[in-house]
Coordinates of C-alpha atoms in Angstrom, one line a residue:
X233 CA -0.6 203.6 117.4
X234 CA 1.3 204.3 114.1
X235 CA 4.2 202.0 113.1
X236 CA 6.6 204.9 113.2
X237 CA 5.7 205.6 116.9
X238 CA 7.3 202.3 117.9
X239 CA 10.8 202.5 119.6
X240 CA 13.7 202.2 117.2
X241 CA 14.9 198.9 118.7
X242 CA 11.5 197.3 118.0
X243 CA 11.4 198.7 114.5
X244 CA 14.8 197.3 113.8
X245 CA 13.6 193.9 115.2
X246 CA 10.6 194.0 112.8
X247 CA 12.7 195.0 109.8
X248 CA 15.1 192.1 110.5
X249 CA 12.3 189.6 109.9
X250 CA 13.7 186.9 107.6
X251 CA 11.0 187.3 104.9
X252 CA 12.2 190.9 104.1
X253 CA 14.9 191.2 101.5
X254 CA 17.1 194.2 100.5
X255 CA 14.5 195.6 98.0
X256 CA 11.9 195.6 100.8
X257 CA 14.3 197.5 103.1
X258 CA 15.0 200.0 100.3
X259 CA 11.3 200.6 99.8
X260 CA 10.6 200.9 103.5
X261 CA 13.4 203.4 104.0
X262 CA 12.0 205.6 101.3
X263 CA 8.5 206.0 103.0
X264 CA 9.4 208.5 105.7
X265 CA 12.4 210.1 107.5
X266 CA 11.7 208.0 110.7
X267 CA 12.1 204.7 108.8
X268 CA 14.9 206.1 106.8
X269 CA 16.8 206.8 110.0
X270 CA 16.1 203.4 111.4
X271 CA 17.5 201.8 108.2
X272 CA 20.8 203.8 108.3
X273 CA 23.8 202.2 106.8
X274 CA 25.6 201.3 110.1
X275 CA 22.5 200.0 111.8
X276 CA 21.3 196.5 112.5
X277 CA 18.9 196.3 109.6
X278 CA 21.5 196.5 106.8
X279 CA 23.9 194.4 108.9
X280 CA 21.2 191.7 109.0
X281 CA 20.6 192.0 105.3
X282 CA 24.3 191.7 104.5
X283 CA 24.8 188.6 106.8
X284 CA 21.6 187.0 105.4
X285 CA 22.7 187.4 101.8
X286 CA 26.4 186.6 102.1
X287 CA 27.0 184.4 105.2
X288 CA 30.4 183.2 104.0
X289 CA 31.8 186.7 104.3
X290 CA 31.2 187.1 108.0
X291 CA 34.7 185.9 108.9
X292 CA 36.2 189.0 107.3
X293 CA 34.6 191.3 109.8
X294 CA 35.5 192.0 113.4
X295 CA 32.7 191.6 115.8
X296 CA 33.4 194.8 117.8
X297 CA 34.1 197.0 114.8
X298 CA 31.6 199.4 113.2
X299 CA 30.9 199.1 109.4
X300 CA 28.8 200.9 106.9
X301 CA 26.8 197.8 106.0
X302 CA 24.8 199.6 103.3
X303 CA 28.0 200.6 101.5
X304 CA 29.4 197.0 101.9
X305 CA 26.1 195.6 100.5
X306 CA 26.2 197.9 97.5
X307 CA 29.9 197.1 96.8
X308 CA 29.4 193.4 97.1
X309 CA 26.3 193.5 94.9
X310 CA 28.1 195.5 92.2
X311 CA 31.1 193.1 92.3
X312 CA 28.7 190.1 92.0
X313 CA 27.1 191.6 88.8
X314 CA 30.5 192.4 87.2
X315 CA 31.8 188.9 88.0
X316 CA 28.8 187.2 86.5
X317 CA 28.9 189.3 83.3
X318 CA 32.6 188.5 82.9
X319 CA 32.1 184.7 83.5
X320 CA 29.2 184.7 81.0
X321 CA 31.3 186.4 78.3
X322 CA 34.2 184.0 78.6
X323 CA 32.5 181.0 77.0
X324 CA 32.1 182.9 73.7
X325 CA 35.8 183.9 73.6
X326 CA 37.4 180.7 74.7
X327 CA 35.2 177.9 73.4
X328 CA 37.5 177.0 70.5
X329 CA 40.8 177.2 72.4
X330 CA 42.5 176.2 75.6
X331 CA 41.6 178.7 78.3
X332 CA 44.7 180.7 79.3
X333 CA 45.2 182.8 82.4
X334 CA 44.1 186.1 80.7
X335 CA 41.4 187.1 83.2
X336 CA 42.3 190.8 82.9
X337 CA 38.7 191.9 83.5
X338 CA 38.6 190.3 86.9
X339 CA 41.9 191.7 88.0
X340 CA 41.0 195.2 86.6
X341 CA 37.9 195.4 88.7
X342 CA 40.0 196.4 91.7
X343 CA 37.4 194.8 93.9
X344 CA 38.1 193.2 97.2
X345 CA 39.4 189.7 96.6
X346 CA 37.1 188.0 99.0
X347 CA 34.1 189.6 97.3
X348 CA 35.2 188.1 93.9
X349 CA 35.8 184.7 95.4
X350 CA 32.5 184.7 97.3
X351 CA 30.6 185.3 94.1
X352 CA 32.5 182.6 92.2
X353 CA 31.8 180.2 95.0
X354 CA 28.1 181.1 94.9
X355 CA 28.0 180.2 91.2
X356 CA 29.8 176.9 91.9
X357 CA 27.5 176.0 94.8
X358 CA 24.2 176.6 92.8
X359 CA 22.0 173.8 91.4
X360 CA 24.2 170.8 90.7
X361 CA 22.8 170.0 87.3
X362 CA 22.3 173.5 85.9
X363 CA 24.4 176.4 84.8
X364 CA 27.2 174.0 83.9
X365 CA 29.0 176.3 81.5
X366 CA 28.8 179.2 84.0
X367 CA 30.3 176.9 86.7
X368 CA 33.0 175.6 84.3
X369 CA 34.4 179.1 83.8
X370 CA 33.8 180.3 87.3
X371 CA 35.9 177.4 88.5
X372 CA 38.7 178.4 86.0
X373 CA 38.7 182.0 87.3
X374 CA 38.7 180.9 90.9
X375 CA 41.6 178.6 90.2
X376 CA 43.5 181.4 88.7
X377 CA 42.8 184.1 91.3
X378 CA 43.7 181.7 94.2
X379 CA 46.9 180.7 92.5
X380 CA 47.9 184.4 92.0
X381 CA 47.4 185.0 95.7
X382 CA 49.4 181.9 96.7
X383 CA 52.3 183.0 94.4
X384 CA 52.3 186.4 96.1
X385 CA 52.5 184.6 99.5
X386 CA 55.3 182.4 98.2
X387 CA 57.3 185.4 97.0
X388 CA 56.9 187.0 100.5
X389 CA 57.9 183.7 102.1
X390 CA 61.1 183.5 99.9
X391 CA 62.1 187.1 100.9
X392 CA 62.4 186.1 104.6
X393 CA 65.8 185.3 106.1
X394 CA 66.5 181.5 105.6
X395 CA 66.1 180.8 109.3
X396 CA 62.5 182.1 109.2
X397 CA 61.5 179.8 106.3
X398 CA 59.7 176.8 107.7
X399 CA 59.8 173.7 105.5
X400 CA 56.3 172.9 106.5
X401 CA 55.0 176.4 105.5
X402 CA 56.8 176.1 102.2
X403 CA 55.3 172.6 101.6
X404 CA 51.8 173.9 102.3
X405 CA 52.3 176.7 99.8
X406 CA 53.3 174.2 97.1
X407 CA 50.3 172.0 98.1
X408 CA 47.9 174.9 98.0
X409 CA 49.2 176.1 94.6
X410 CA 48.7 172.7 93.0
X411 CA 45.3 172.3 94.7
X412 CA 43.9 175.9 94.8
X413 CA 40.2 174.8 95.1
X414 CA 40.9 172.5 98.1
X415 CA 40.4 173.8 101.6
X416 CA 44.1 173.7 102.7
X417 CA 45.5 176.2 105.2
X418 CA 48.7 176.4 107.2
X419 CA 46.5 176.6 110.3
X420 CA 44.7 173.3 109.6
X421 CA 47.9 171.5 108.7
X422 CA 49.6 172.9 111.8
X423 CA 46.7 171.7 114.0
X424 CA 47.2 168.2 112.6
X425 CA 50.9 168.4 113.3
X426 CA 50.1 169.4 116.9
X427 CA 47.9 166.4 117.3
X428 CA 50.8 164.2 116.1
X429 CA 53.2 166.0 118.5
X430 CA 50.8 165.3 121.4
X431 CA 50.7 161.6 120.4
X432 CA 54.5 161.4 120.4
X433 CA 54.6 163.2 123.8
X434 CA 52.1 160.7 125.2
X435 CA 54.4 157.8 124.1
X436 CA 57.4 159.6 125.4
X437 CA 55.8 160.2 128.8
X438 CA 55.4 156.4 129.3
X439 CA 59.1 155.9 128.5
X440 CA 60.5 158.8 130.5
X441 CA 58.0 160.9 132.5
X442 CA 60.7 163.6 133.2
X443 CA 61.8 164.1 129.6
X444 CA 62.4 167.8 129.0
X445 CA 60.4 167.9 125.8
X446 CA 57.2 167.2 127.8
X447 CA 57.5 170.6 129.5
X448 CA 57.6 172.5 126.2
X449 CA 54.5 174.4 125.3
X450 CA 53.0 174.8 121.8
X451 CA 55.1 177.2 119.8
X452 CA 58.2 176.9 121.9
X453 CA 61.5 176.9 120.0
X454 CA 64.2 174.9 121.8
X455 CA 67.0 172.4 121.2
X456 CA 67.8 169.4 123.5
X457 CA 71.5 169.5 124.2
X458 CA 71.6 165.9 125.6
X459 CA 72.0 163.3 122.8
X460 CA 70.3 160.6 124.9
X461 CA 67.2 162.8 125.2
X462 CA 67.2 163.4 121.5
X463 CA 67.5 159.6 120.9
X464 CA 64.4 159.1 123.0
X465 CA 62.5 161.5 120.9
X466 CA 63.5 159.8 117.7
X467 CA 62.5 156.4 119.1
X468 CA 59.1 157.8 120.2
X469 CA 58.6 159.4 116.8
X470 CA 59.3 156.2 114.9
X471 CA 57.0 154.2 117.2
X472 CA 54.1 156.6 116.8
X473 CA 54.4 157.4 113.1
X474 CA 55.4 153.9 111.7
X475 CA 54.1 151.4 114.3
X476 CA 51.0 153.1 115.8
X477 CA 49.8 155.2 112.9
X478 CA 51.2 153.0 110.1
X479 CA 52.8 155.8 108.0
X480 CA 54.8 154.3 105.1
X481 CA 56.5 155.1 101.9
X482 CA 54.3 154.7 98.9
X483 CA 56.2 152.1 96.9
X484 CA 53.2 150.8 94.9
X485 CA 52.2 154.2 93.5
X486 CA 55.4 156.2 93.8
X487 CA 54.7 158.7 91.0
X488 CA 51.3 159.7 92.1
X489 CA 51.4 163.5 92.7
X490 CA 49.3 163.1 95.9
X491 CA 52.5 161.7 97.5
X492 CA 54.0 165.2 97.3
X493 CA 51.1 167.1 98.9
X494 CA 51.4 167.5 102.6
X495 CA 47.6 167.4 103.3
X496 CA 47.4 164.2 101.4
X497 CA 50.4 162.7 103.3
X498 CA 48.6 163.4 106.5
X499 CA 45.3 162.1 105.2
X500 CA 46.6 158.9 103.5
X501 CA 49.5 158.3 105.8
X502 CA 51.9 157.7 102.9
X503 CA 54.2 159.7 100.7
X504 CA 57.6 159.8 99.1
X505 CA 61.0 160.5 100.9
X506 CA 60.8 164.3 100.7
X507 CA 57.2 164.7 101.9
X508 CA 57.7 162.2 104.7
X509 CA 60.9 164.0 105.6
X510 CA 59.2 167.4 105.9
X511 CA 56.6 165.8 108.3
X512 CA 59.3 163.9 110.3
X513 CA 61.6 166.9 110.6
X514 CA 58.8 169.3 111.6
X515 CA 57.8 166.9 114.4
X516 CA 61.3 166.3 115.6
X517 CA 62.1 170.0 115.7
X518 CA 59.0 170.7 117.7
X519 CA 60.3 168.2 120.3
X520 CA 63.8 169.6 120.4
X521 CA 65.7 167.5 117.8
X522 CA 67.3 169.7 115.1
X523 CA 67.2 167.4 112.1
X524 CA 68.4 168.8 108.7
X525 CA 67.3 168.1 105.2
X526 CA 69.8 166.3 102.8
X527 CA 69.4 166.5 99.1
X528 CA 70.6 163.0 98.5
X529 CA 70.2 161.8 94.9
X530 CA 67.1 159.8 94.1
X531 CA 66.3 159.4 97.8
X532 CA 65.8 162.4 100.1
X533 CA 67.2 162.0 103.6
X534 CA 67.4 163.8 107.0
X535 CA 70.6 164.0 109.0
X536 CA 71.1 164.1 112.8
X537 CA 74.3 165.4 114.3
X538 CA 75.9 163.2 116.9
X539 CA 78.2 165.9 118.2
X540 CA 77.4 168.8 120.6
X541 CA 78.7 171.2 117.9
X542 CA 77.7 171.5 114.3
X543 CA 80.2 169.5 112.2
X544 CA 81.3 169.5 108.6
X545 CA 82.4 165.9 108.8
X546 CA 79.7 163.6 107.1
X547 CA 80.7 160.8 109.5
X548 CA 79.5 162.8 112.5
X549 CA 75.9 162.4 111.4
X550 CA 73.3 159.7 111.4
X551 CA 71.1 159.7 108.3
X552 CA 67.4 159.0 108.6
X553 CA 65.4 157.3 105.9
X554 CA 61.8 158.4 106.5
X555 CA 60.7 156.4 103.5
X556 CA 62.1 153.3 105.2
X557 CA 60.3 153.7 108.5
X558 CA 62.9 156.0 110.0
X559 CA 65.8 153.6 109.5
X560 CA 69.1 155.1 110.7
X561 CA 72.1 154.9 108.4
X562 CA 75.8 155.7 108.6
X563 CA 77.2 157.9 105.8
X564 CA 78.3 155.3 103.4
X565 CA 75.3 153.0 104.0
X566 CA 73.2 155.6 102.3
X567 CA 74.8 154.6 99.0
X568 CA 73.1 151.2 99.3
X569 CA 69.8 153.1 98.7
X570 CA 70.9 154.2 95.2
X571 CA 73.5 151.5 94.4
X572 CA 76.3 153.8 93.5
X573 CA 78.9 156.0 95.2
X574 CA 78.5 159.8 95.7
X575 CA 80.8 162.5 96.9
X576 CA 80.6 164.3 100.3
X577 CA 78.7 167.2 98.9
X578 CA 75.6 165.1 98.6
X579 CA 75.5 164.6 102.3
X580 CA 75.3 168.4 103.1
X581 CA 72.3 170.1 104.6
X582 CA 70.2 172.2 102.2
X583 CA 68.1 175.4 102.7
X584 CA 64.3 175.4 102.7
X585 CA 64.2 177.0 99.2
X586 CA 66.4 174.2 97.9
X587 CA 64.1 171.6 99.5
X588 CA 61.1 173.3 97.8
X589 CA 62.9 173.1 94.4
X590 CA 63.5 169.4 94.9
X591 CA 59.8 168.9 95.9
X592 CA 58.5 170.9 92.9
X593 CA 61.1 169.2 90.6
X594 CA 59.5 165.9 91.5
X595 CA 56.0 167.2 90.5
X596 CA 57.5 168.6 87.3
X597 CA 58.9 165.2 86.4
X598 CA 55.5 163.6 87.1
X599 CA 53.9 166.1 84.8
X600 CA 56.4 165.4 82.1
X601 CA 55.7 161.6 82.5
X602 CA 52.0 162.2 82.1
X603 CA 49.8 161.0 79.3
X604 CA 49.4 164.4 77.6
X605 CA 45.9 165.0 79.0
X606 CA 44.7 168.2 80.6
X607 CA 45.5 166.9 84.1
X608 CA 49.2 166.2 83.3
X609 CA 49.4 169.6 81.5
X610 CA 48.0 171.4 84.4
X611 CA 50.4 169.7 86.8
X612 CA 53.3 170.6 84.5
X613 CA 52.1 174.3 84.3
X614 CA 51.7 174.5 88.1
X615 CA 55.0 173.0 88.9
X616 CA 56.8 175.2 86.3
X617 CA 55.1 178.3 87.8
X618 CA 56.4 177.3 91.3
X619 CA 59.9 176.3 90.2
X620 CA 60.4 179.6 88.3
X621 CA 59.1 181.6 91.2
X622 CA 61.8 180.0 93.4
X623 CA 64.5 180.0 90.7
X624 CA 63.4 182.5 88.0
X625 CA 66.6 182.3 85.9
X626 CA 66.6 178.6 85.1
X627 CA 67.0 178.6 81.3
X628 CA 66.0 175.0 80.9
X629 CA 62.7 175.4 82.7
X630 CA 62.0 178.8 81.1
X631 CA 62.4 177.2 77.7
X632 CA 60.1 174.3 78.8
X633 CA 57.5 176.8 80.0
X634 CA 57.6 178.7 76.7
X635 CA 57.3 175.5 74.7
X636 CA 54.4 174.3 76.9
X637 CA 52.4 177.5 76.5
X638 CA 53.2 177.5 72.7
X639 CA 52.0 173.8 72.4
X640 CA 48.8 174.6 74.3
X641 CA 48.2 177.7 72.3
X642 CA 47.8 179.9 75.3
X643 CA 49.2 183.2 76.6
X644 CA 51.3 184.1 73.4
X645 CA 52.2 187.5 74.8
X646 CA 53.8 185.9 77.9
X647 CA 55.6 183.4 75.7
X648 CA 57.4 186.3 74.0
X649 CA 58.3 187.8 77.4
X650 CA 59.8 184.4 78.5
X651 CA 61.7 184.1 75.3
X652 CA 63.1 187.6 75.6
X653 CA 64.3 186.7 79.2
X654 CA 65.9 183.5 77.9
X655 CA 67.8 185.4 75.2
X656 CA 69.1 187.8 77.8
X657 CA 70.2 185.0 80.1
X658 CA 71.7 182.7 77.5
X659 CA 72.3 184.1 74.0
X660 CA 73.4 180.6 72.8
X661 CA 69.7 179.6 72.9
X662 CA 69.0 181.9 69.9
X663 CA 68.0 179.0 67.6
X664 CA 65.3 177.6 69.8
X665 CA 64.2 181.1 70.8
X666 CA 64.0 182.4 67.2
X667 CA 61.8 179.4 66.1
X668 CA 59.4 180.0 68.9
X669 CA 59.3 183.8 68.5
X670 CA 58.4 183.3 64.8
X671 CA 55.6 180.9 65.4
X672 CA 54.3 182.8 68.4
X673 CA 54.0 185.9 66.3
X674 CA 52.1 183.9 63.7
X675 CA 49.7 182.7 66.5
X676 CA 49.1 186.2 67.7
X677 CA 48.3 187.3 64.1
X678 CA 46.0 184.3 63.7
X679 CA 44.1 185.2 66.9
X680 CA 43.5 188.7 65.5
X681 CA 41.8 187.2 62.4
X682 CA 40.0 184.1 63.7
X683 CA 38.6 181.5 61.3
X684 CA 34.8 181.1 61.5
X685 CA 34.0 177.8 63.1
X686 CA 32.6 175.0 60.9
X687 CA 28.9 174.5 61.2
X688 CA 27.6 170.9 60.8
X689 CA 24.0 170.4 59.8
X690 CA 22.4 167.0 59.9
X691 CA 20.1 167.8 57.0
X692 CA 22.9 167.9 54.4
X693 CA 23.2 164.7 52.3
X694 CA 26.8 163.9 53.3
X695 CA 25.7 163.7 57.0
X696 CA 22.8 161.3 56.4
X697 CA 24.6 158.3 58.0
X698 CA 25.2 160.2 61.3
X699 CA 22.8 158.4 63.7
X700 CA 23.6 160.1 67.0
X701 CA 23.7 163.7 68.2
X702 CA 25.4 165.9 70.7
X703 CA 24.2 165.6 74.3
X704 CA 23.3 161.9 74.1
X705 CA 24.6 159.6 76.9
X706 CA 26.3 156.6 75.2
X707 CA 28.0 153.3 76.1
X708 CA 31.0 151.8 74.3
X709 CA 30.0 148.3 73.2
X710 CA 33.6 146.9 73.4
X711 CA 35.3 148.9 76.2
X712 CA 32.1 149.4 78.3
X713 CA 32.8 153.0 79.2
X714 CA 30.0 155.6 79.6
X715 CA 30.3 158.9 77.7
X716 CA 28.5 161.9 76.3
X717 CA 28.8 163.1 72.6
X718 CA 30.1 166.6 72.1
X719 CA 30.9 166.5 68.4
X720 CA 30.9 164.3 65.3
X721 CA 32.4 163.8 61.8
X722 CA 30.7 162.0 59.0
X723 CA 33.9 160.1 58.4
X724 CA 37.1 159.6 60.5
X725 CA 39.3 162.7 60.2
X726 CA 42.3 161.4 62.1
X727 CA 45.7 160.8 60.5
X728 CA 46.6 157.5 58.9
X729 CA 49.1 156.9 61.7
X730 CA 46.3 157.1 64.3
X731 CA 44.0 154.9 62.1
X732 CA 46.7 152.3 62.0
X733 CA 47.5 152.5 65.7
X734 CA 43.9 152.2 66.7
X735 CA 43.3 149.4 64.2
X736 CA 40.4 151.1 62.7
X737 CA 40.6 148.9 59.6
X738 CA 39.5 146.0 61.8
X739 CA 36.1 147.6 62.2
X740 CA 33.4 146.3 59.8
X741 CA 33.1 149.8 58.2
X742 CA 36.6 150.9 58.9
X743 CA 37.2 154.7 58.8
X744 CA 34.3 155.2 56.3
X745 CA 31.7 155.8 59.0
X746 CA 30.7 158.6 61.4
X747 CA 33.1 159.1 64.3
X748 CA 32.1 160.9 67.6
X749 CA 34.0 163.1 70.0
X750 CA 33.0 161.9 73.4
X751 CA 33.8 162.9 77.0
X752 CA 34.3 159.7 79.0
X753 CA 33.4 159.0 82.7
X754 CA 37.1 158.4 83.5
X755 CA 38.0 162.0 82.5
X756 CA 39.5 161.2 79.1
X757 CA 38.3 162.5 75.7
X758 CA 38.0 159.9 72.9
X759 CA 37.1 159.5 69.3
X760 CA 34.8 156.6 68.8
X761 CA 33.4 154.9 65.7
X762 CA 29.6 154.8 65.3
X763 CA 29.4 151.0 65.2
X764 CA 31.1 150.9 68.7
X765 CA 28.6 153.1 70.4
X766 CA 25.0 152.6 71.6
X767 CA 22.6 154.8 73.6
X768 CA 22.9 154.1 77.3
X769 CA 20.0 152.0 78.7
X770 CA 20.0 154.1 81.9
X771 CA 21.4 157.6 81.3
X772 CA 23.6 159.0 84.0
X773 CA 25.7 162.1 84.6
X774 CA 29.2 162.0 83.1
X775 CA 31.7 163.3 85.7
X776 CA 34.1 164.8 83.3
X777 CA 35.9 168.1 84.0
X778 CA 35.1 169.5 80.5
X779 CA 31.4 168.8 80.5
X780 CA 30.6 172.5 81.3
X781 CA 32.6 173.7 78.4
X782 CA 30.0 172.2 76.0
X783 CA 26.8 171.7 78.0
X784 CA 24.7 174.0 80.2
X785 CA 22.5 171.4 81.9
X786 CA 22.0 167.7 82.6
X787 CA 18.3 166.9 82.0
X788 CA 18.0 163.4 83.5
X789 CA 18.3 161.6 80.1
X790 CA 20.7 163.8 78.2
X791 CA 22.9 167.0 78.3
X792 CA 21.7 170.3 76.8
X793 CA 24.3 171.9 74.6
X794 CA 25.3 175.5 75.4
X795 CA 25.0 178.3 72.9
X796 CA 28.5 177.8 71.5
X797 CA 28.0 174.1 70.8
X798 CA 24.5 174.6 69.4
X799 CA 26.0 177.2 67.0
X800 CA 28.3 174.5 65.6
X801 CA 25.6 171.8 65.6
X802 CA 22.4 173.8 65.1
X803 CA 20.1 170.9 64.3
X804 CA 21.4 168.4 66.9
X805 CA 19.4 169.3 70.0
X806 CA 16.0 168.6 68.4
X807 CA 17.4 165.3 67.1
X808 CA 18.6 164.5 70.7
X809 CA 15.1 165.3 72.0
X810 CA 13.5 163.0 69.5
X811 CA 16.0 160.2 70.3
X812 CA 15.4 160.6 74.0
X813 CA 11.6 160.5 73.6
X814 CA 11.8 157.3 71.5
X815 CA 14.3 155.6 73.8
X816 CA 13.1 156.6 77.3
X817 CA 9.5 157.5 76.6
X818 CA 9.8 161.0 78.0
X819 CA 8.1 164.2 76.8
X820 CA 9.7 165.9 73.8
X821 CA 11.4 169.3 73.5
X822 CA 10.9 171.5 76.5
X823 CA 10.6 175.1 75.7
X824 CA 13.9 176.0 77.2
X825 CA 15.7 173.3 75.1
X826 CA 14.8 174.6 71.7
X827 CA 17.6 174.8 69.2
X828 CA 17.8 178.6 69.6
X829 CA 17.8 178.5 73.4

């Protein structure tokens, strides 16, 4: 019997054997009409190939729907190739400057968003120690694409009528925007809220088995009219959150941004007044108690009306301090929290969008308090993006955003757009706007005529004292930190002010010795004197977010510089190999680690 004489179902079963890939199927389908028909685009064979190649994409397809799997395979394969080409090209363009958000190539592909994301995730999930530069830029692009999608969702959310804007959903959007690579969804947060609601109901059932809130189903929207029933819910909520589950205000680490992210509040059971209030208010409303958010200065509160009807009198409300374990306060007692008097306006309820502005404003202030490193700049950028999406005409923050982009040297075209918008909103800002416009135009001109990067060769006489090379894992003799070298100077090139501040003159050779740019295990970048560094006795990976910008692979004893870094230090990799061989008694240069690799 010939293979083609077998029933179509059996042929499909054979062609779905796991050792056959898409190239095999293409070859088989070209042999004769019978096999070509069996391998048709909507059949099981190509469906199997698609699912085998891209299992993460299955959630985007309905089980009972019919799809042209061959067409889907071709599209996904083409998108994957385009994404990889784009990611590979970015390193050459952005190596010498801070990476902005100008991923026009990705957006212009017009490809399905989930295809782009799947390819980027595939790059990120490949061999941990290899393709570090590819992963570095894939992560940047994924970060950007997800944030753009979240901003679109936030704009849709803000266009809804106020009564349809849930504080929890808004808080989740803020959380997701600031943590776009984390697996945070409204569904997963809502599921955790339901679990907490069930715990409160369980406690409530013991206290009052006939309580009306116990009869409510998931998703029901109701309000308890009886104040005594409301009081029982509040008591149960306090007992479960603060006594049983030990939720508390984070007094020790108040300015940690994690306190503002709702998924972290649920995970760590701690937060600041506003994030704990969102959680508390959401739970109370699900159980029939209509609490309202109050934008009290320096200490966010909730208010609970003690009358049957909504009142404008601040004394008709009890104010709940969720940061203080649900403590209930009368109107003027709230002033004890901030130690000064305030007017009646500060006791008013606010909208969800106003609540989100307060939440994002907290993050913005934390970013401004930061140490000027990439992490604090990123938080500042993210919180400004969110704030100006909610309140796009705030001149103060528009100017801050323009100055931040200008300082980081990114997105000069957008800086000009922001400045034009500021000038239209407030002509009195012409002085600050004019200064930034002038220097931004200079920056754009400079980008059109980039300066060739400095090439440092170890063989030139003035570099003879440089002992170490890029890629070596080092230990700081005094501070004890672990790091990897990504650059060096034959003498200290920092300002005299920096030299004085860092007490460089106290070193035996002062500033007149080689200094090294190093990526430190704690995520910082430092400039260390040669006499303070020594090769690490047991080399280890350096978990620094910028490693992929400079290196393509960790090779057990050292990092391998990428093409861009090797172009700047063309003789360093062979020096690194020799040093590694001498120190750790390993084989010398591997073929793929040559200076021209």
